[in-house]
XYZ file of C-alpha atoms in Angstrom:
604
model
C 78.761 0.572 -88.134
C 77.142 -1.883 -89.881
C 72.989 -2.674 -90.471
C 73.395 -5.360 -88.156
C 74.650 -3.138 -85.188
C 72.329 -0.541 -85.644
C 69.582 -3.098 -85.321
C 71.164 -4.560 -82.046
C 71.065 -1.024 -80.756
C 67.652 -0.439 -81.233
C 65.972 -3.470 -80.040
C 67.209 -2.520 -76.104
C 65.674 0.895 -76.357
C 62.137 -0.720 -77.895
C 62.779 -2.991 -74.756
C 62.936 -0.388 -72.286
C 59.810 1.576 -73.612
C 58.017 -1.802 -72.842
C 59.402 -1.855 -69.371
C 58.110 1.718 -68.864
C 55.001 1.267 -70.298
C 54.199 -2.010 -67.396
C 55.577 1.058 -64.802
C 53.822 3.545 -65.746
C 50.536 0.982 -65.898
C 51.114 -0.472 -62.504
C 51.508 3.234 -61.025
C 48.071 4.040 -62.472
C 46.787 1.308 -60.576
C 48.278 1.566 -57.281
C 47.422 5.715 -57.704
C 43.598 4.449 -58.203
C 43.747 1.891 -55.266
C 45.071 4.537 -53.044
C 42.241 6.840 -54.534
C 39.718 4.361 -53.965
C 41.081 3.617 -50.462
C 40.903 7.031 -49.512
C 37.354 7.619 -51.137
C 35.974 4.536 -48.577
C 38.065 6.115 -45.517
C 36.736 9.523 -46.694
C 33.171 8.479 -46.814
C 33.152 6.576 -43.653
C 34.674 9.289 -41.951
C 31.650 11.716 -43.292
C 29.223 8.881 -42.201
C 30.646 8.585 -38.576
C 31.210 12.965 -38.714
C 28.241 14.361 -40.295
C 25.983 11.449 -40.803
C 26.426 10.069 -37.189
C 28.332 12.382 -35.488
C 25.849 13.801 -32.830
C 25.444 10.315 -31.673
C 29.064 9.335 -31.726
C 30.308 12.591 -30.596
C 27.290 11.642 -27.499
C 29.266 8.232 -26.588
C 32.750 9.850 -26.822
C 31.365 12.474 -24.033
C 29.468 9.178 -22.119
C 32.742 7.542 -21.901
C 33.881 10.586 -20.095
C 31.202 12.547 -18.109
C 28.628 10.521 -16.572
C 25.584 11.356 -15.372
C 24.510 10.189 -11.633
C 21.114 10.461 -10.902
C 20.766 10.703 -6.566
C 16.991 9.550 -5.667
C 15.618 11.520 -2.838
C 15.534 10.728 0.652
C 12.049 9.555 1.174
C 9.863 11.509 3.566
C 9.033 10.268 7.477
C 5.992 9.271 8.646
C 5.239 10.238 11.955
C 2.867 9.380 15.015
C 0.866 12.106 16.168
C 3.253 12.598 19.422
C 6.215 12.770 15.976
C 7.279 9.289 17.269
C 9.043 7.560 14.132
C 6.912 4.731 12.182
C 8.433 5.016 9.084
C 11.980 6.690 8.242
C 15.197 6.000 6.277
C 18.519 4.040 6.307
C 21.685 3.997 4.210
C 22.092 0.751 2.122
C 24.080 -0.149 -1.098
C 22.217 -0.736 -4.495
C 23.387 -2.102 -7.731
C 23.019 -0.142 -10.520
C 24.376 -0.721 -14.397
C 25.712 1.894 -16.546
C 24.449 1.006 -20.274
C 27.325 2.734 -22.532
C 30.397 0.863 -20.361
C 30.448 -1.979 -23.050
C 28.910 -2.768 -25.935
C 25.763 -4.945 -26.542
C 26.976 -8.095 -26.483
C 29.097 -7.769 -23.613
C 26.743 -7.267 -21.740
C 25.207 -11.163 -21.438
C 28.486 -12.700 -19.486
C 28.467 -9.657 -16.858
C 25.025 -9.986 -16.181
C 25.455 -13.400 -15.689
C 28.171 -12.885 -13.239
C 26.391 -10.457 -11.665
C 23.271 -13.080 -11.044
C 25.613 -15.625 -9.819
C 27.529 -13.436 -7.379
C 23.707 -11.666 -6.038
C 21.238 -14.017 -6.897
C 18.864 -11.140 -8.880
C 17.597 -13.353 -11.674
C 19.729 -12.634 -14.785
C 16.431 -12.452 -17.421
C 14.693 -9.231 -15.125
C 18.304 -7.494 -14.850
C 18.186 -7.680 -18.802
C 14.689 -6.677 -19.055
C 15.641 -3.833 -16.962
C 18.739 -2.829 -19.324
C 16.880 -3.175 -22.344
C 14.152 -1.052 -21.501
C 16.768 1.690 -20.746
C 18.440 0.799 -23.858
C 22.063 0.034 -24.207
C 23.215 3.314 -25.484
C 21.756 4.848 -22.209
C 24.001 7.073 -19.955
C 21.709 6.823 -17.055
C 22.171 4.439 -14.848
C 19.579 1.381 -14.528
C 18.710 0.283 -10.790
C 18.820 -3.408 -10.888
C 19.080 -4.641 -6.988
C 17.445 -3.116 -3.549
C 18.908 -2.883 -0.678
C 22.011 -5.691 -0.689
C 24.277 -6.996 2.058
C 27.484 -6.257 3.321
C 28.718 -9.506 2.192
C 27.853 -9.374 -1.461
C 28.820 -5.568 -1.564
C 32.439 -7.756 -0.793
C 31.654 -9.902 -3.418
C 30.862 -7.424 -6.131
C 34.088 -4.960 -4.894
C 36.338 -8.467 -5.583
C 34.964 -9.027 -8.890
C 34.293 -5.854 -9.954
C 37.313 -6.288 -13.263
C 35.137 -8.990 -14.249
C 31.839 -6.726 -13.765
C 32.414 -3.428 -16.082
C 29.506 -1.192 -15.617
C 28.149 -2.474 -12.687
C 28.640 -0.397 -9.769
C 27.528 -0.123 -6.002
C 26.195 2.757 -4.675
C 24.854 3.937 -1.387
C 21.390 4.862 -1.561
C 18.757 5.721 1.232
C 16.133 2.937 1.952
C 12.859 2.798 3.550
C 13.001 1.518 7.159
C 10.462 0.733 9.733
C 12.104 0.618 13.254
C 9.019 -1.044 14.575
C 8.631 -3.977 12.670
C 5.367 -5.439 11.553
C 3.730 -2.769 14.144
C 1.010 -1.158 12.205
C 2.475 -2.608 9.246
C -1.119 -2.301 7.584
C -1.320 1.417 8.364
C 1.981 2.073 6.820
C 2.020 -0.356 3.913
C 5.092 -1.062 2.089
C 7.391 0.178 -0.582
C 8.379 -1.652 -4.163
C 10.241 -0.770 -7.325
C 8.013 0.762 -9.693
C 6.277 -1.647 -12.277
C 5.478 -1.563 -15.630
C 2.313 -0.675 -15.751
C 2.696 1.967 -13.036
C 5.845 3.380 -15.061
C 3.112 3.918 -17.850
C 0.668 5.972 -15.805
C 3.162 7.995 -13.855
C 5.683 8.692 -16.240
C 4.043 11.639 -16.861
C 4.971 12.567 -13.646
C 8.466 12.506 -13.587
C 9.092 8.911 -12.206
C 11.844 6.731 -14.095
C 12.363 2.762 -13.916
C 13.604 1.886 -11.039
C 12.005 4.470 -8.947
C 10.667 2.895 -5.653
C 7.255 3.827 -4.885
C 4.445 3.410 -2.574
C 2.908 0.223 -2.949
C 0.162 0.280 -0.332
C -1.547 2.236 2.907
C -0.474 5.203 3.666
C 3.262 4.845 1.566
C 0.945 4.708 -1.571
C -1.981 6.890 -0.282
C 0.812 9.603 0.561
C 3.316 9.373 -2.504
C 3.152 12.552 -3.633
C 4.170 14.502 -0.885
C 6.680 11.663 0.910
C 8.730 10.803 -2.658
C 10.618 14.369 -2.636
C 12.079 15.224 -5.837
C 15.885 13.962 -7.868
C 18.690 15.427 -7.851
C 22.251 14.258 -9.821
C 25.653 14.613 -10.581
C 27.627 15.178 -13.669
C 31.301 13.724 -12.875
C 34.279 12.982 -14.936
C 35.395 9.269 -14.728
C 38.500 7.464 -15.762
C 38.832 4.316 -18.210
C 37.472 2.044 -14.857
C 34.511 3.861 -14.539
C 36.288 5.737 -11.273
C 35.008 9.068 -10.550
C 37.934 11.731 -11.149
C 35.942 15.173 -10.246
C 32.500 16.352 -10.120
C 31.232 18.628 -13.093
C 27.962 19.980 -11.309
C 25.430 18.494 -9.355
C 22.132 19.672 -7.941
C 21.108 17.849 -4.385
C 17.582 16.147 -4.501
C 14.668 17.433 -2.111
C 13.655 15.211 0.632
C 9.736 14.310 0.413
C 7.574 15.599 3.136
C 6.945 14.539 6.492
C 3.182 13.053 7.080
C 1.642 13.693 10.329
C -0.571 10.462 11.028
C -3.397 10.097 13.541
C -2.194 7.295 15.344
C -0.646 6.753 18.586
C 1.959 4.563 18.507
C 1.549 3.367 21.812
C -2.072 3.140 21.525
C -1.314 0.879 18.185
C 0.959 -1.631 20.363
C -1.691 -1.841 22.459
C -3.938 -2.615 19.988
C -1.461 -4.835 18.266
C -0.942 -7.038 21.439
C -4.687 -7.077 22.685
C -5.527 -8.443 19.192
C -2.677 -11.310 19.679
C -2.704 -13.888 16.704
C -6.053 -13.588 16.749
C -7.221 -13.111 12.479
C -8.978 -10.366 11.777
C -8.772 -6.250 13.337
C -9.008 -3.927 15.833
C -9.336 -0.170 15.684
C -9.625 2.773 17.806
C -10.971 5.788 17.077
C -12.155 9.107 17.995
C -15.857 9.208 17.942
C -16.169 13.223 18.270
C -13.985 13.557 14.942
C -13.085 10.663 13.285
C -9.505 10.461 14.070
C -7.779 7.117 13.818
C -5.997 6.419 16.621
C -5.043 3.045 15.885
C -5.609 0.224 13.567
C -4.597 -3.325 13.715
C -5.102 -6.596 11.513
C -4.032 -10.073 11.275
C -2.477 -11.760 10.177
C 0.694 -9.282 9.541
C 4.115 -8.728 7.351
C 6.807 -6.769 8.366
C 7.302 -4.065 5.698
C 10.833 -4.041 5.852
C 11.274 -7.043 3.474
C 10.169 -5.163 0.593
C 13.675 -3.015 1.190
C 15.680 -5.426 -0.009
C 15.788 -9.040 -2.096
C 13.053 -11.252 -0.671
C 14.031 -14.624 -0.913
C 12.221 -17.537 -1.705
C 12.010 -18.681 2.463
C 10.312 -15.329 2.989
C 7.881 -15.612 0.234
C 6.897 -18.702 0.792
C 6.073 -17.700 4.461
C 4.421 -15.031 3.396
C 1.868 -16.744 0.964
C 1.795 -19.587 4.178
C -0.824 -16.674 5.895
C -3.976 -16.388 5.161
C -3.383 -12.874 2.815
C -1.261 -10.970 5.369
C -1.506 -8.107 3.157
C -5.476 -7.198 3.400
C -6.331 -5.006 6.277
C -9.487 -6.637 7.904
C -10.247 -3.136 9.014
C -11.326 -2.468 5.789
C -12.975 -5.329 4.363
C -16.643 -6.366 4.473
C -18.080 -8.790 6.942
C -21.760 -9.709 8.537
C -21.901 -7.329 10.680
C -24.023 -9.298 13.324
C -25.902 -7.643 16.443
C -24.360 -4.909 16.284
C -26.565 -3.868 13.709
C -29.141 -3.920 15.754
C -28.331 0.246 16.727
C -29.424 0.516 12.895
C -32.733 -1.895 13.743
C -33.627 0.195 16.824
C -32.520 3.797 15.018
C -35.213 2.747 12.060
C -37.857 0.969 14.557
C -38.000 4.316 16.668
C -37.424 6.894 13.892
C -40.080 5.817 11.136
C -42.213 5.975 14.101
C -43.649 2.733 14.152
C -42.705 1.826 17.810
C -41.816 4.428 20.038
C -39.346 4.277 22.873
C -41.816 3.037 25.625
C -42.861 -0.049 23.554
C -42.097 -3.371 24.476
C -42.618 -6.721 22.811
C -42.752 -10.333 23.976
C -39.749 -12.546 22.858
C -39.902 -16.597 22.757
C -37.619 -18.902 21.548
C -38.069 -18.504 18.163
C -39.862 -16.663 15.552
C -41.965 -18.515 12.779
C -42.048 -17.167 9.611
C -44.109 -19.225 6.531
C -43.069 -22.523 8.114
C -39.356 -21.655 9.399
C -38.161 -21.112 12.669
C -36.006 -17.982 13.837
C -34.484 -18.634 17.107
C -33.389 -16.451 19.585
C -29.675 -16.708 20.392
C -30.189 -18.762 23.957
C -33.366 -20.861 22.369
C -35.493 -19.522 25.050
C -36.302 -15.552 24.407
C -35.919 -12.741 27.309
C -40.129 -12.303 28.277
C -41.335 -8.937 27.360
C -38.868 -6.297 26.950
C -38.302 -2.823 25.804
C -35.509 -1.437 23.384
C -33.042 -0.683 25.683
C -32.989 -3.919 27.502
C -33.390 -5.390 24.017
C -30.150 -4.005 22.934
C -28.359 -5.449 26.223
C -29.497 -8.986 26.001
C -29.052 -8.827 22.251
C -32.952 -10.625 21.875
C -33.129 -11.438 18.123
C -36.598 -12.596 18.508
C -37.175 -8.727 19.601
C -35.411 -7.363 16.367
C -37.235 -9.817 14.071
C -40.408 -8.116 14.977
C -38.682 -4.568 14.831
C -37.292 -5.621 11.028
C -40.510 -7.387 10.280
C -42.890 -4.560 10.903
C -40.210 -1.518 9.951
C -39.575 -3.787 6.698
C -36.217 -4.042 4.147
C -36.577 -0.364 3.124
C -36.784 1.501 5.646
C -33.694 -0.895 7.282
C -31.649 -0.218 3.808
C -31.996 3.755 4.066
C -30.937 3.546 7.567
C -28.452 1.241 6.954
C -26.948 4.149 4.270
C -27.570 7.010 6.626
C -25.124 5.492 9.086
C -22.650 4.593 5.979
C -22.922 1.221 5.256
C -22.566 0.851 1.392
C -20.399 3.454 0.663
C -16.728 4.085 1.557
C -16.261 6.117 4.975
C -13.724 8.562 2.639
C -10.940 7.380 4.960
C -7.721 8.327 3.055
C -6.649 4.653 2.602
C -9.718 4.169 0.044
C -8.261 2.325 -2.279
C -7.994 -0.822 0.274
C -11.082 0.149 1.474
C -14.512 -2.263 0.522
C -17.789 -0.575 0.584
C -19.916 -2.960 2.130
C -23.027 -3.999 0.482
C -26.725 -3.091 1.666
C -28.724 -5.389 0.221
C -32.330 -4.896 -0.695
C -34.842 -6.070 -3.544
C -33.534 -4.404 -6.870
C -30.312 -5.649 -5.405
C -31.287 -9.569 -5.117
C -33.364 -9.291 -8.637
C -30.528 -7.841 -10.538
C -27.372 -10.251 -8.727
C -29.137 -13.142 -7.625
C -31.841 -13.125 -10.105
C -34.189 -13.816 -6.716
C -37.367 -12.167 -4.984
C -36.682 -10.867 -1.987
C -38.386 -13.372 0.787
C -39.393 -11.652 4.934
C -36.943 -14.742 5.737
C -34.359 -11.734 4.409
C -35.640 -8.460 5.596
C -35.602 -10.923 9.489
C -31.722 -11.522 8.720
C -31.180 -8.718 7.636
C -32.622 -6.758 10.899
C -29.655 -8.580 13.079
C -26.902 -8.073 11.187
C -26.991 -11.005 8.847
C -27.793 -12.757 5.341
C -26.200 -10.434 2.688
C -25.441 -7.481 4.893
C -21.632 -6.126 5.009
C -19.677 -3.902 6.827
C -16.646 -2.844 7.700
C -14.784 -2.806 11.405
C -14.267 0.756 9.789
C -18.200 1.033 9.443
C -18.951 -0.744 12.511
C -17.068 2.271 14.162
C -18.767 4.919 11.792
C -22.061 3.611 13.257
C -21.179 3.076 16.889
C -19.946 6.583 16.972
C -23.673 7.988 15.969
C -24.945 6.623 19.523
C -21.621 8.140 21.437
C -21.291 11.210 19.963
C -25.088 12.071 19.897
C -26.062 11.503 16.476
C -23.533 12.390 13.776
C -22.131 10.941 11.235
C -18.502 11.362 10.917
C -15.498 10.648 8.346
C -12.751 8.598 9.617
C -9.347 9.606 8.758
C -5.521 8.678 9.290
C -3.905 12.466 8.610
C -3.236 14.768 11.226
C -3.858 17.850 9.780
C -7.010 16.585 7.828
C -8.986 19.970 8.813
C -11.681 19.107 6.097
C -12.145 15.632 7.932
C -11.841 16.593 11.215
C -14.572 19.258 11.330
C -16.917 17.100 8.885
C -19.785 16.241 10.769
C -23.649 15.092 9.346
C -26.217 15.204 11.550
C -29.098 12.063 11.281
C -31.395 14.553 13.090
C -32.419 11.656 15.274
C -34.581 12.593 17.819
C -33.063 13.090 21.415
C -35.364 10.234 22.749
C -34.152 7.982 20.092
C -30.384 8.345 21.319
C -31.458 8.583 24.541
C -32.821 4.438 23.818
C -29.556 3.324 22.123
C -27.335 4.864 24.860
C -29.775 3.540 27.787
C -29.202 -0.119 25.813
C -25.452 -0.001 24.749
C -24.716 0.818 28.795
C -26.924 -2.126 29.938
C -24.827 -4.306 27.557
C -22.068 -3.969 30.143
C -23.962 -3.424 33.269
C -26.290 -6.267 32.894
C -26.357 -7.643 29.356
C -24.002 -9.985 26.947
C -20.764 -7.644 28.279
C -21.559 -8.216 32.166
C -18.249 -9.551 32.729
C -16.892 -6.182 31.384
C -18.682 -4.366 34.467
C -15.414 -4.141 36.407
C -13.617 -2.264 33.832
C -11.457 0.922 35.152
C -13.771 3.046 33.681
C -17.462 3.371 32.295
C -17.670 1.509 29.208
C -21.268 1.277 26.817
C -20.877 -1.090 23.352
C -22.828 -3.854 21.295
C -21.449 -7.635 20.915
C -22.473 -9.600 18.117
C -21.914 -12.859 16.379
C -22.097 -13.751 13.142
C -22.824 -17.305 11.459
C -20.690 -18.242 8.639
C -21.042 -22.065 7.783
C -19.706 -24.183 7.721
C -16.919 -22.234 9.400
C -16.540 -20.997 12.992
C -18.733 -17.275 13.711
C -17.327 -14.445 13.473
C -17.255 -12.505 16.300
C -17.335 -8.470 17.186
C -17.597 -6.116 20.205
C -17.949 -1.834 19.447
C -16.956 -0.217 23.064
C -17.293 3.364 23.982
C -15.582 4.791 26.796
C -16.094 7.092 29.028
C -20.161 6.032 28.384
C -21.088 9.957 29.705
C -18.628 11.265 27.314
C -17.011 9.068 25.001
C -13.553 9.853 23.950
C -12.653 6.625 22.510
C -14.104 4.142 20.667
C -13.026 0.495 20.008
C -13.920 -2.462 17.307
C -13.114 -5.938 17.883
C -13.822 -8.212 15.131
C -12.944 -11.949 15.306
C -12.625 -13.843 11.621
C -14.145 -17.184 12.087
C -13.228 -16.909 15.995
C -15.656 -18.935 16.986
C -17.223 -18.429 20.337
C -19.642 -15.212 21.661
C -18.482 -11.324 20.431
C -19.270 -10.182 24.417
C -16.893 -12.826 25.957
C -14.619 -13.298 22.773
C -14.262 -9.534 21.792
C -15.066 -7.582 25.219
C -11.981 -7.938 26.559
C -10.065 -6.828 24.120
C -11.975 -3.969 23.534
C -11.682 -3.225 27.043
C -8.143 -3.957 27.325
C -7.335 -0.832 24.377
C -9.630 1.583 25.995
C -7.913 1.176 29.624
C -4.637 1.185 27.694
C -5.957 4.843 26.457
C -6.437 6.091 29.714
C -3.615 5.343 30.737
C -1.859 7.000 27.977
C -3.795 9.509 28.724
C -2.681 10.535 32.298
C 0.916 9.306 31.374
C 0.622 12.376 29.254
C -1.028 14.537 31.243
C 1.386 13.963 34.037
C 4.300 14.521 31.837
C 3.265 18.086 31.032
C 5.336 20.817 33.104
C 3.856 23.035 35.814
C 3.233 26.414 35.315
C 6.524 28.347 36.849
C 5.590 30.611 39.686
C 6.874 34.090 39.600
C-alpha cells in the first residue's frame, strides 16, 4: 500500500471523530434542556405542592364538597289570643357560589344573571367581591323571586355556572299593611350593620330586622344556622350529602296586641294621617297601635321595583309611626295645668275663676277658643268646656316651673321605655334654660300662657298623651307602656304622683263632663260610660291638629284610647271623639265575644 492510500484511509476516520464530536455536543445540549425543563416543572410543582398547596389542595376539595349554609326559619310573632301577624313562607333565592369559575368569568354571568332578574349587576358584584372569589360559601344575591324567573334561570342555567336557586323561608305577613308599624319590616343586612353585628355571628346576606318590633326583637326571632356539606358533580349537582346540622328556628314573641282590636283601630283611623292607640291604663299594655299613612311589609320580601318605590316615597313618610313622634299636645294638657294648679296648692279644688273672651297679656290678646269665655267656672267644668282663658290664669299664677316638673312627672320629655324606643321621640318640655341655650331667647309669660294649654314649644307623644291620660283613670300612677306579653317588669311597674285624692277626684269630675256636657257632648250616647279630653292644636299656616284621649268604662277604666289628627283640621271633640269612641265600643264587644266563647263549667 502506498503513502497515498494510507492517507486516503485516514482522512474518513478524522471525519467521523468530527461527526461524533457535533453528536456527542448536541446530546449535551438536549440532556441540559431536558434538565432545565424538568428543574422549571420541578419547581413549579414544589410552588403549587408545598408553597401553595393548602390553598390549592382547598379548591380541589371546593370543586368537590360544597358547603350549604341553611338560614333559619325566622321566629312568629303572635297576637296575644296567638293569632298570626307575622310568620313564614317558602320562596326561591339566588345565591352564587364564588369558586365555580374563575375571576374573570365571572363579569358575563353576572350580567346574564341581571338581564334575566333585573338585580342590578354592580350590587351583585359588590356582593361577590366582598365574599371574595375564592369563597366556598355561597353569596345571597336576590330575595324572594318569582315563579317565572325561577323558569328563566332553570333555562339558562348552562349559561349561568355558579348561580343557583334555592328554596329559602321568607318573612310573610298574612295581614297586609295591618299593624304594619307595630311589626316593622325585614331587609338584607347592610354594611354598616354587618360591621357592628358581625361579632355576633351574622354573615352578608343575612336578613334582619329593620324596624318595630322585627328589629326591637332580633335576637330572640332570628334562630340560629345550620348547613350542609354535600358532594357535587362537574354541574354543580348535588350527588350525596356529607353531614349537615339543621338550623334552630328563632323564638316566638308574644305581643300585646289584639288583632282584632288593631283592625278596629286600623279602620276607625281610615286615611286619616296621623295614629291611634289603645291601651291598658291599669298596666300599660298595648293593645293596639295604628298610624298613617301605611306600607305593607311584605314588599321588603322580595325585589321592590321601581313602581313600588316610587309609591312609597309618593306618602308623606309611611314609615314613621305617628304614635311615637312629638306633636303640640293641645288641651289635653290641660290634666297637667289642673294637676300643677291644685297640687302646688295655689288654687284648691273649690276655686273658680271668671273667663272672658280673651286674656291680655303686655299688650296681646289670648282668646278663648269660642271668642266669648264660659262666666265663672270651677276646674272641673273648666276641663269640660276646655276654657283657655281659665288655664291662662291657672299657668299664669302656677308659672313655667312648676308646669315643666309636672309636665316630667307625667312623662313628657323622656321616652315612656316602650320596647320600640328606638322609633320613639322624647318630646320636649320646654322651659327657660331651654329657650336661652336653643333659641338664644328669654323666656316671655306670652310662653308659660301657651304653654299651660298645650301649645308653643310643648311636645308629646300619642304614646305620652296616653301615659298622662292614664294618671286620671287609673288613680294616679304613672305607668310604662309596652308591646310584649310577658313583659312582667313592665307590667307590674307602677309610680305613684302621690296626688292627692281630691285632686283626681277634680280631673275625673272634668274628663266625665267632657262627654256629658262639654266639647264631647255628642259622644253622650256612646254604649258605654266614656270620660276623655279633646284638644286642638294650631300649626300655621297648616290645618290644626287635632286629638281626643277616651277612657272607658269612666268608673273603672279598662281601656284607653288616643286619637290624634295631623293637620286634620277641624275640632279634636267632633274630629277625634268618634273615633275614639268607635275603638272602645269595638273593645267591648271583643270583650263579651270572648267571654261568651268560653265553655261552661260541666256538671257532674
Amino acid at each position: 500500500m502506498t503513502l497515498t492510500q494510507r492517507k486516503k484511509l485516514v482522512k474518513p476516520k478524522e471525519a467521523t471523530t468530527r461527526t461524533m464530536g457535533r453528536g456527542t455536543q448536541a446530546g449535551i445540549l438536549f440532556a441540559f434542556s431536558v434538565f432545565i425543563l424538568i428543574f422549571l416543572l420541578g419547581s413549579r410543582l414544589f410552588f403549587l405542592q408545598v408553597v401553595e398547596g393548602d390553598r390549592n389542595r382547598q379548591l380541589a376539595e371546593n370543586n368537590r364538597v360544597r358547603l350549604v349554609a341553611k338560614a333559619p326559619e325566622r321566629g312568629r310573632i303572635l297576637d296575644r289570643n296567638d293569632k298570626i301577624i307575622a310568620s313564614s313562607r317558602l320562596a326561591h333565592v339566588i345565591y352564587l357560589w364564588p369558586v365555580a369559575q374563575p375571576k374573570e368569568k365571572w363579569p358575563a354571568t353576572i350580567a346574564k344573571l341581571s338581564e334575566i332578574t333585573g338585580i342590578d349587576a354592580k350590587s351583585i358584584l359588590q356582593k361577590l367581591e366582598q365574599k371574595g372569589y375564592n369563597s366556598a360559601d355561597l353569596v345571597r344575591v336576590s330575595g324572594a323571586i318569582s315563579p317565572k324567573i325561577v323558569t328563566h334561570l332553570s333555562e339558562h342555567s348552562r349559561e349561568l355556572p355558579g348561580v343557583q336557586v334555592d328554596p329559602e323561608a321568607v318573612r310573610y305577613y298574612p295581614n297586609g299593611d295591618i299593624a304594619a308599624h307595630i311589626i316593622g319590616y325585614t331587609g338584607e343586612i347592610a354594611d354598616w350593620e354587618l360591621d357592628k353585628l358581625k361579632s355576633k355571628g351574622y354573615r352578608l346576606g343575612d336578613v334582619i330586622g329593620k324596624a318595630g318590633v322585627e328589629s326591637a326583637f332580633e335576637s330572640k326571632l332570628r334562630g340560629t344556622w345550620g348547613g350542609q356539606q354535600v358532594e357535587v358533580d362537574a354541574w354543580g349537582k348535588v350527588i350525596r350529602v356529607l353531614g349537615q346540622k339543621p338550623p334552630k328556628p328563632g323564638k316566638s314573641v308574644h305581643l300585646t296586641v289584639d288583632l282584632d282590636l288593631q283592625k278596629a283601630a286600623e279602620s276607625a283611623l281610615g286615611n286619616m294621617q296621623g295614629a291611634i292607640l289603645a291601651i291598658d291604663p291599669n298596666n300599660g299594655e298595648v293593645l293596639a297601635m295604628a298610624s298613617r299613612p301605611t306600607f305593607d311589609p311584605n314588599v321588603f320580601s322580595s325585589k321592590i321595583t321601581d313602581a313600588i318605590w316610587k309609591r312609597l316615597q309618593a306618602e308623606d313618610h309611611p314609615f314613621v309611626n305617628r304614635a311615637l313622634q312629638g306633636y303640640p299636645p293641645a288641651s289635653t294638657y290641660k290634666i297637667i295645668t289642673t294637676t300643677a294648679g291644685l297640687e302646688t296648692k295655689k288654687f284648691s279644688p273649690d276655686d273658680v275663676l271668671s273667663t272672658a273672651a280673651y286674656l291680655e297679656i303686655g299688650g296681646i290678646q289670648f282668646w278663648d277658643h269660642n271668642n266669648a269665655g264660659f262666666g265663672t267656672i270651677g276646674f272641673p267644668e273648666a276641663l269640660a268646656f276646655s276654657s283657655d282663658t281659665f288655664f291662662y290664669q291657672v299657668g299664669r299664677r302656677v308659672g313655667v316651673e312648676s308646669l315643666a316638673a309636672w309636665s316630667r312627672k307625667f312623662g313628657f320629655g323622656s321616652r315612656t321605655g316602650i320596647e320600640l324606643s328606638d322609633e320613639e321621640a322624647p318630646g320636649l318640655v320646654p322651659d327657660p334654660a331651654w329657650k336661652k341655650k336653643v333659641l338664644n331667647d328669654i323666656w316671655y309669660e306670652g310662653n308659660t300662657i301657651n304653654m299651660s294649654i298645650g301649645q308653643g314649644d310643648l311636645q308629646a307623644s300619642p304614646l305620652q298623651v296616653a301615659v298622662m291620660a292614664s294618671v286620671p283613670a287609673n288613680g294616679g300612677y304613672l305607668i310604662k307602656p309596652h308591646i310584649l306579653l310577658d313583659n312582667a317588669e313592665s307590667k307590674v311597674w307602677r309610680k305613684s304622683l302621690n296626688l292627692a285624692p281630691s285632686t283626681i277626684k277634680v280631673l275625673r269630675e272634668g274628663l266625665r263632663g267632657v262627654i256629658t256636657f262639654g266639647t264631647a257632648q255628642a259622644l253622650n250616647n256612646a254604649s258605654v260610660p266614656v270620660a276623655g279630653k279633646s284638644g286642638t292644636a294650631e300649626d300655621p299656616p297648616r290645618s290644626s291638629h287635632t286629638w281626643f284621649a277616651g277612657y272607658a268604662p269612666a268608673d273603672k277604666p279598662e281601656i284607653l284610647v288616643v286619637s290624634f289628627g295631623e293637620n286634620s283640621g277641624g275640632g279634636g271633640g267632633s274630629k277625634q271623639g268618634p273615633k275614639v269612641v268607635q275603638v272602645i265600643e269595638a273593645y267591648m264587644k271583643l270583650k263579651q265575644k270572648a267571654k261568651s266563647a268560653k265553655p261552661l263549667p260541666s256538671k257532674r
